mmCIF file of C-alpha atoms in Angstrom:
data_model
loop_
_atom_site.group_PDB
_atom_site.id
_atom_site.type_symbol
_atom_site.label_atom_id
_atom_site.label_comp_id
_atom_site.label_asym_id
_atom_site.label_seq_id
_atom_site.Cartn_x
_atom_site.Cartn_y
_atom_site.Cartn_z
ATOM 1 C CA GLU U 712 -35.465 6.160 -8.348
ATOM 2 C CA ALA U 713 -34.667 9.969 -8.410
ATOM 3 C CA GLY U 714 -32.457 11.267 -11.091
ATOM 4 C CA VAL U 715 -29.050 12.985 -10.605
ATOM 5 C CA ALA U 716 -29.634 16.272 -9.321
ATOM 6 C CA GLN U 717 -27.902 19.801 -9.863
ATOM 7 C CA SER U 718 -27.520 23.171 -8.620
ATOM 8 C CA PRO U 719 -27.886 26.038 -9.405
ATOM 9 C CA ARG U 720 -29.659 25.825 -12.795
ATOM 10 C CA TYR U 721 -28.645 28.821 -14.020
ATOM 11 C CA LYS U 722 -25.552 31.419 -13.120
ATOM 12 C CA ILE U 723 -24.511 34.547 -14.196
ATOM 13 C CA ILE U 724 -20.799 35.763 -13.050
ATOM 14 C CA GLU U 725 -18.707 38.654 -14.772
ATOM 15 C CA LYS U 726 -15.106 37.397 -15.842
ATOM 16 C CA ARG U 727 -12.414 36.583 -13.404
ATOM 17 C CA GLN U 728 -15.369 35.970 -10.545
ATOM 18 C CA SER U 729 -15.539 31.823 -8.990
ATOM 19 C CA VAL U 730 -18.248 29.630 -9.396
ATOM 20 C CA ALA U 731 -19.442 26.671 -8.470
ATOM 21 C CA PHE U 732 -21.606 23.886 -9.435
ATOM 22 C CA TRP U 733 -22.797 20.936 -7.478
ATOM 23 C CA CYS U 734 -23.872 17.313 -8.500
ATOM 24 C CA ASN U 735 -25.646 14.434 -6.880
ATOM 25 C CA PRO U 736 -25.521 11.427 -8.338
ATOM 26 C CA ILE U 737 -28.150 8.655 -8.210
ATOM 27 C CA SER U 738 -27.899 6.753 -5.093
ATOM 28 C CA GLY U 739 -25.467 3.778 -5.556
ATOM 29 C CA HIS U 740 -24.167 5.014 -9.208
ATOM 30 C CA ALA U 741 -19.897 4.454 -8.604
ATOM 31 C CA THR U 742 -19.083 6.281 -11.696
ATOM 32 C CA LEU U 743 -19.799 10.392 -12.172
ATOM 33 C CA TYR U 744 -18.667 12.928 -15.172
ATOM 34 C CA TRP U 745 -18.722 16.235 -15.730
ATOM 35 C CA TYR U 746 -19.490 17.743 -19.381
ATOM 36 C CA GLN U 747 -19.165 21.095 -20.893
ATOM 37 C CA GLN U 748 -21.618 21.619 -23.385
ATOM 38 C CA ILE U 749 -21.156 24.964 -25.534
ATOM 39 C CA LEU U 750 -24.216 25.911 -27.328
ATOM 40 C CA GLY U 751 -24.511 24.350 -30.918
ATOM 41 C CA GLN U 752 -21.947 21.144 -29.632
ATOM 42 C CA GLY U 753 -22.203 18.053 -28.135
ATOM 43 C CA PRO U 754 -21.203 17.579 -24.616
ATOM 44 C CA LYS U 755 -17.548 17.578 -24.031
ATOM 45 C CA LEU U 756 -15.701 15.629 -21.156
ATOM 46 C CA LEU U 757 -14.403 17.230 -18.476
ATOM 47 C CA ILE U 758 -13.658 14.792 -15.609
ATOM 48 C CA GLN U 759 -14.765 11.282 -14.426
ATOM 49 C CA PHE U 760 -14.489 9.889 -10.760
ATOM 50 C CA GLN U 761 -14.977 6.182 -9.646
ATOM 51 C CA ASN U 762 -15.812 6.375 -6.829
ATOM 52 C CA ASN U 763 -13.814 9.452 -5.337
ATOM 53 C CA GLY U 764 -11.079 8.554 -7.674
ATOM 54 C CA VAL U 765 -10.339 10.727 -10.793
ATOM 55 C CA VAL U 766 -9.992 8.265 -13.880
ATOM 56 C CA ASP U 767 -9.908 10.844 -16.592
ATOM 57 C CA ASP U 768 -9.271 15.197 -16.150
ATOM 58 C CA SER U 769 -7.425 15.252 -19.529
ATOM 59 C CA GLN U 770 -9.763 17.610 -21.126
ATOM 60 C CA LEU U 771 -10.443 19.875 -17.700
ATOM 61 C CA PRO U 772 -8.381 23.305 -18.110
ATOM 62 C CA LYS U 773 -6.566 22.595 -14.933
ATOM 63 C CA ASP U 774 -5.084 25.719 -14.131
ATOM 64 C CA ARG U 775 -8.870 27.578 -13.901
ATOM 65 C CA PHE U 776 -11.409 24.621 -13.413
ATOM 66 C CA SER U 777 -10.735 22.070 -10.299
ATOM 67 C CA ALA U 778 -13.540 19.532 -9.117
ATOM 68 C CA GLU U 779 -13.544 17.647 -6.292
ATOM 69 C CA ARG U 780 -15.936 14.305 -4.930
ATOM 70 C CA LEU U 781 -15.859 13.465 -1.536
ATOM 71 C CA LYS U 782 -16.608 10.540 -0.123
ATOM 72 C CA GLY U 783 -17.772 8.764 -3.844
ATOM 73 C CA VAL U 784 -20.732 10.597 -3.351
ATOM 74 C CA ASP U 785 -21.898 14.294 -4.482
ATOM 75 C CA SER U 786 -19.062 16.686 -6.622
ATOM 76 C CA THR U 787 -18.370 19.990 -6.974
ATOM 77 C CA LEU U 788 -16.580 21.544 -9.696
ATOM 78 C CA LYS U 789 -15.453 25.087 -9.792
ATOM 79 C CA ILE U 790 -13.727 27.553 -12.206
ATOM 80 C CA GLN U 791 -11.442 30.320 -11.029
ATOM 81 C CA PRO U 792 -11.515 32.735 -12.290
ATOM 82 C CA ALA U 793 -14.212 32.404 -15.160
ATOM 83 C CA LYS U 794 -13.886 33.196 -18.971
ATOM 84 C CA LEU U 795 -16.228 34.508 -21.321
ATOM 85 C CA GLU U 796 -15.489 31.258 -23.219
ATOM 86 C CA ASP U 797 -16.482 29.060 -19.936
ATOM 87 C CA SER U 798 -20.311 30.270 -20.865
ATOM 88 C CA ALA U 799 -21.820 26.647 -21.484
ATOM 89 C CA VAL U 800 -24.092 24.655 -20.170
ATOM 90 C CA TYR U 801 -22.193 22.062 -17.280
ATOM 91 C CA LEU U 802 -24.097 18.871 -17.118
ATOM 92 C CA CYS U 803 -23.230 15.856 -14.668
ATOM 93 C CA ALA U 804 -23.672 12.418 -15.211
ATOM 94 C CA SER U 805 -23.436 9.537 -13.555
ATOM 95 C CA SER U 806 -23.269 5.536 -13.866
ATOM 96 C CA LEU U 807 -23.389 2.453 -12.192
ATOM 97 C CA VAL U 808 -20.132 1.229 -13.914
ATOM 98 C CA SER U 809 -18.172 2.065 -16.396
ATOM 99 C CA PRO U 810 -20.290 2.282 -19.479
ATOM 100 C CA GLY U 811 -20.235 -0.544 -22.434
ATOM 101 C CA THR U 812 -20.014 -3.335 -19.956
ATOM 102 C CA GLY U 813 -23.377 -4.003 -20.082
ATOM 103 C CA PHE U 814 -26.909 -2.256 -18.868
ATOM 104 C CA ARG U 815 -25.401 -0.751 -15.520
ATOM 105 C CA GLY U 816 -23.134 1.478 -17.830
ATOM 106 C CA THR U 817 -25.866 3.265 -19.024
ATOM 107 C CA GLN U 818 -25.173 7.566 -18.072
ATOM 108 C CA TYR U 819 -27.492 9.471 -16.313
ATOM 109 C CA PHE U 820 -27.748 12.874 -17.326
ATOM 110 C CA GLY U 821 -28.559 16.111 -14.500
ATOM 111 C CA PRO U 822 -30.777 19.095 -16.266
ATOM 112 C CA GLY U 823 -27.909 21.014 -16.520
ATOM 113 C CA THR U 824 -26.360 24.348 -15.134
ATOM 114 C CA ARG U 825 -26.206 26.971 -17.698
ATOM 115 C CA LEU U 826 -23.311 29.489 -17.380
ATOM 116 C CA LEU U 827 -23.371 32.707 -18.524
ATOM 117 C CA VAL U 828 -19.980 34.976 -17.595
ATOM 118 C CA LEU U 829 -20.113 38.779 -18.889
ATOM 119 C CA GLY W 1343 -8.161 9.810 -29.580
ATOM 120 C CA GLU W 1344 -11.455 9.138 -30.798
ATOM 121 C CA ASN W 1345 -13.043 11.399 -32.695
ATOM 122 C CA VAL W 1346 -16.947 11.357 -33.927
ATOM 123 C CA GLU W 1347 -18.343 12.824 -36.988
ATOM 124 C CA GLN W 1348 -22.383 12.955 -37.001
ATOM 125 C CA HIS W 1349 -24.421 14.676 -40.026
ATOM 126 C CA PRO W 1350 -26.842 16.103 -40.771
ATOM 127 C CA SER W 1351 -26.200 18.763 -38.071
ATOM 128 C CA THR W 1352 -29.694 19.685 -38.922
ATOM 129 C CA LEU W 1353 -33.228 17.812 -40.224
ATOM 130 C CA SER W 1354 -36.578 18.588 -41.153
ATOM 131 C CA VAL W 1355 -39.054 15.958 -41.982
ATOM 132 C CA GLN W 1356 -43.305 15.772 -42.311
ATOM 133 C CA GLU W 1357 -45.281 14.021 -39.494
ATOM 134 C CA GLY W 1358 -44.921 10.433 -40.677
ATOM 135 C CA ASP W 1359 -41.837 10.411 -42.243
ATOM 136 C CA SER W 1360 -38.715 9.076 -41.006
ATOM 137 C CA ALA W 1361 -35.709 10.272 -39.887
ATOM 138 C CA VAL W 1362 -31.685 9.123 -40.705
ATOM 139 C CA ILE W 1363 -28.815 10.376 -38.850
ATOM 140 C CA LYS W 1364 -25.508 9.054 -39.073
ATOM 141 C CA CYS W 1365 -21.944 8.932 -37.476
ATOM 142 C CA THR W 1366 -18.763 7.978 -38.110
ATOM 143 C CA TYR W 1367 -16.064 7.049 -35.533
ATOM 144 C CA SER W 1368 -12.538 7.013 -36.380
ATOM 145 C CA ASP W 1369 -10.815 4.231 -33.587
ATOM 146 C CA SER W 1370 -11.397 0.941 -34.447
ATOM 147 C CA ALA W 1371 -11.193 -0.038 -30.264
ATOM 148 C CA SER W 1372 -14.682 1.922 -29.832
ATOM 149 C CA ASN W 1373 -17.459 -0.926 -28.358
ATOM 150 C CA TYR W 1374 -20.290 0.575 -27.521
ATOM 151 C CA PHE W 1375 -22.342 3.185 -29.542
ATOM 152 C CA PRO W 1376 -25.417 5.333 -27.453
ATOM 153 C CA TRP W 1377 -27.868 7.108 -28.539
ATOM 154 C CA TYR W 1378 -29.250 10.187 -26.998
ATOM 155 C CA LYS W 1379 -31.981 12.742 -26.979
ATOM 156 C CA GLN W 1380 -31.728 16.072 -25.618
ATOM 157 C CA GLU W 1381 -34.739 18.048 -24.961
ATOM 158 C CA LEU W 1382 -34.891 22.535 -24.840
ATOM 159 C CA GLY W 1383 -33.392 22.413 -21.278
ATOM 160 C CA LYS W 1384 -32.385 19.427 -20.444
ATOM 161 C CA GLY W 1385 -30.004 17.056 -20.336
ATOM 162 C CA PRO W 1386 -29.366 14.227 -22.731
ATOM 163 C CA GLN W 1387 -31.086 11.035 -22.119
ATOM 164 C CA LEU W 1388 -30.298 7.519 -23.505
ATOM 165 C CA ILE W 1389 -33.032 6.270 -26.390
ATOM 166 C CA ILE W 1390 -30.986 3.083 -27.624
ATOM 167 C CA ASP W 1391 -27.547 1.871 -28.063
ATOM 168 C CA ILE W 1392 -26.070 -0.888 -29.665
ATOM 169 C CA ARG W 1393 -22.741 -2.837 -29.121
ATOM 170 C CA SER W 1394 -20.190 -4.127 -31.487
ATOM 171 C CA ASN W 1395 -21.330 -7.599 -31.504
ATOM 172 C CA VAL W 1396 -24.407 -6.638 -32.793
ATOM 173 C CA GLY W 1397 -25.447 -5.351 -35.875
ATOM 174 C CA GLU W 1398 -28.604 -3.852 -35.406
ATOM 175 C CA LYS W 1399 -31.070 -3.702 -32.658
ATOM 176 C CA LYS W 1400 -34.660 -2.111 -32.976
ATOM 177 C CA ASP W 1401 -36.838 -0.234 -30.233
ATOM 178 C CA GLN W 1402 -40.367 0.141 -31.205
ATOM 179 C CA ARG W 1403 -39.812 3.093 -33.530
ATOM 180 C CA ILE W 1404 -36.053 3.434 -33.172
ATOM 181 C CA ALA W 1405 -33.661 1.214 -35.077
ATOM 182 C CA VAL W 1406 -29.694 1.591 -34.917
ATOM 183 C CA THR W 1407 -27.532 -0.106 -37.146
ATOM 184 C CA LEU W 1408 -23.376 -0.831 -36.806
ATOM 185 C CA ASN W 1409 -20.777 -1.144 -39.519
ATOM 186 C CA LYS W 1410 -17.691 -1.866 -37.603
ATOM 187 C CA THR W 1411 -15.886 -1.926 -41.005
ATOM 188 C CA ALA W 1412 -16.772 1.372 -42.318
ATOM 189 C CA LYS W 1413 -16.864 2.484 -38.373
ATOM 190 C CA HIS W 1414 -19.989 3.529 -39.316
ATOM 191 C CA PHE W 1415 -23.354 3.998 -37.268
ATOM 192 C CA SER W 1416 -26.872 5.691 -38.167
ATOM 193 C CA LEU W 1417 -30.083 6.023 -35.909
ATOM 194 C CA HIS W 1418 -33.498 5.500 -37.400
ATOM 195 C CA ILE W 1419 -37.071 6.846 -36.607
ATOM 196 C CA THR W 1420 -39.962 5.700 -38.638
ATOM 197 C CA GLU W 1421 -43.621 7.369 -37.725
ATOM 198 C CA THR W 1422 -42.177 10.656 -37.029
ATOM 199 C CA GLN W 1423 -43.795 12.497 -34.455
ATOM 200 C CA PRO W 1424 -43.723 16.056 -33.347
ATOM 201 C CA GLU W 1425 -43.125 14.850 -30.032
ATOM 202 C CA ASP W 1426 -39.625 13.409 -31.416
ATOM 203 C CA SER W 1427 -38.370 17.117 -31.955
ATOM 204 C CA ALA W 1428 -35.192 17.525 -30.968
ATOM 205 C CA VAL W 1429 -31.390 17.379 -30.607
ATOM 206 C CA TYR W 1430 -29.937 13.857 -31.063
ATOM 207 C CA PHE W 1431 -26.502 12.810 -30.280
ATOM 208 C CA CYS W 1432 -24.541 9.564 -31.079
ATOM 209 C CA ALA W 1433 -21.576 8.489 -29.112
ATOM 210 C CA ALA W 1434 -18.497 6.292 -29.471
ATOM 211 C CA SER W 1435 -17.009 4.528 -26.353
ATOM 212 C CA MET W 1436 -13.844 2.606 -25.709
ATOM 213 C CA ASN W 1437 -11.790 1.258 -22.830
ATOM 214 C CA SER W 1438 -9.211 3.312 -21.679
ATOM 215 C CA GLY W 1439 -6.778 2.814 -18.779
ATOM 216 C CA GLY W 1440 -9.525 0.323 -17.664
ATOM 217 C CA TYR W 1441 -12.388 2.723 -17.789
ATOM 218 C CA GLN W 1442 -14.988 3.401 -20.639
ATOM 219 C CA LYS W 1443 -14.600 6.581 -22.686
ATOM 220 C CA VAL W 1444 -17.096 8.379 -24.316
ATOM 221 C CA THR W 1445 -16.920 10.809 -26.958
ATOM 222 C CA PHE W 1446 -20.263 12.668 -28.428
ATOM 223 C CA GLY W 1447 -20.857 13.908 -32.211
ATOM 224 C CA THR W 1448 -22.151 17.310 -32.319
ATOM 225 C CA GLY W 1449 -25.670 16.441 -32.790
ATOM 226 C CA THR W 1450 -28.694 16.392 -35.073
ATOM 227 C CA LYS W 1451 -31.634 19.000 -34.260
ATOM 228 C CA LEU W 1452 -34.590 17.223 -35.982
ATOM 229 C CA GLN W 1453 -37.542 19.024 -36.325
ATOM 230 C CA VAL W 1454 -40.762 17.094 -36.964
ATOM 231 C CA ILE W 1455 -43.901 19.456 -39.174
ATOM 232 C CA PRO W 1456 -46.709 18.393 -38.266
#
């Protein structure tokens, strides 16, 4: 079974520039998550999709971050304009159903995209 | 919202010794507690999980215990090996608006010294 794919793996931009990250979840996984992981901290949920609908974006800085999941499969996360404090690893994860409802709820993480904002 | 505290932030053990990582959570509604291992340059990987109706779960050298009354759960790794060196995250999950919401701890960097 192929894992969660993310691209690019690394990105360096200057502040105020725009950047976009792409995620391809495991086939058949209805739930998709974007997390921000700042160095030395645990992942923080930015947005959660169930199929192509948003179920939780309470911690997404909506003035600069946006995300979409067209057709309930791939997803993109965009930052515009980027700030220095956005430097972090952006992790995408997927699960068959929402976690906690059974084995199928396990979250599988991609390798992440490392963003450096100069 | 849920708050998960994790201790210690760093842990060094000799190969073959045991390692224990502890987490506390704040919301009694949390009902699912996964543990993740994150190696350098990789995403977190689930290593073990426990549900609120179970007090203990074991998988080979890894075990997790849960005390719902104290809102406390722990990861135990026995007979540690150098390949156990990584950052470990605990998490607490609860139903929120019909979906499970996961909150992660701050991580423990485990170093196993050969």
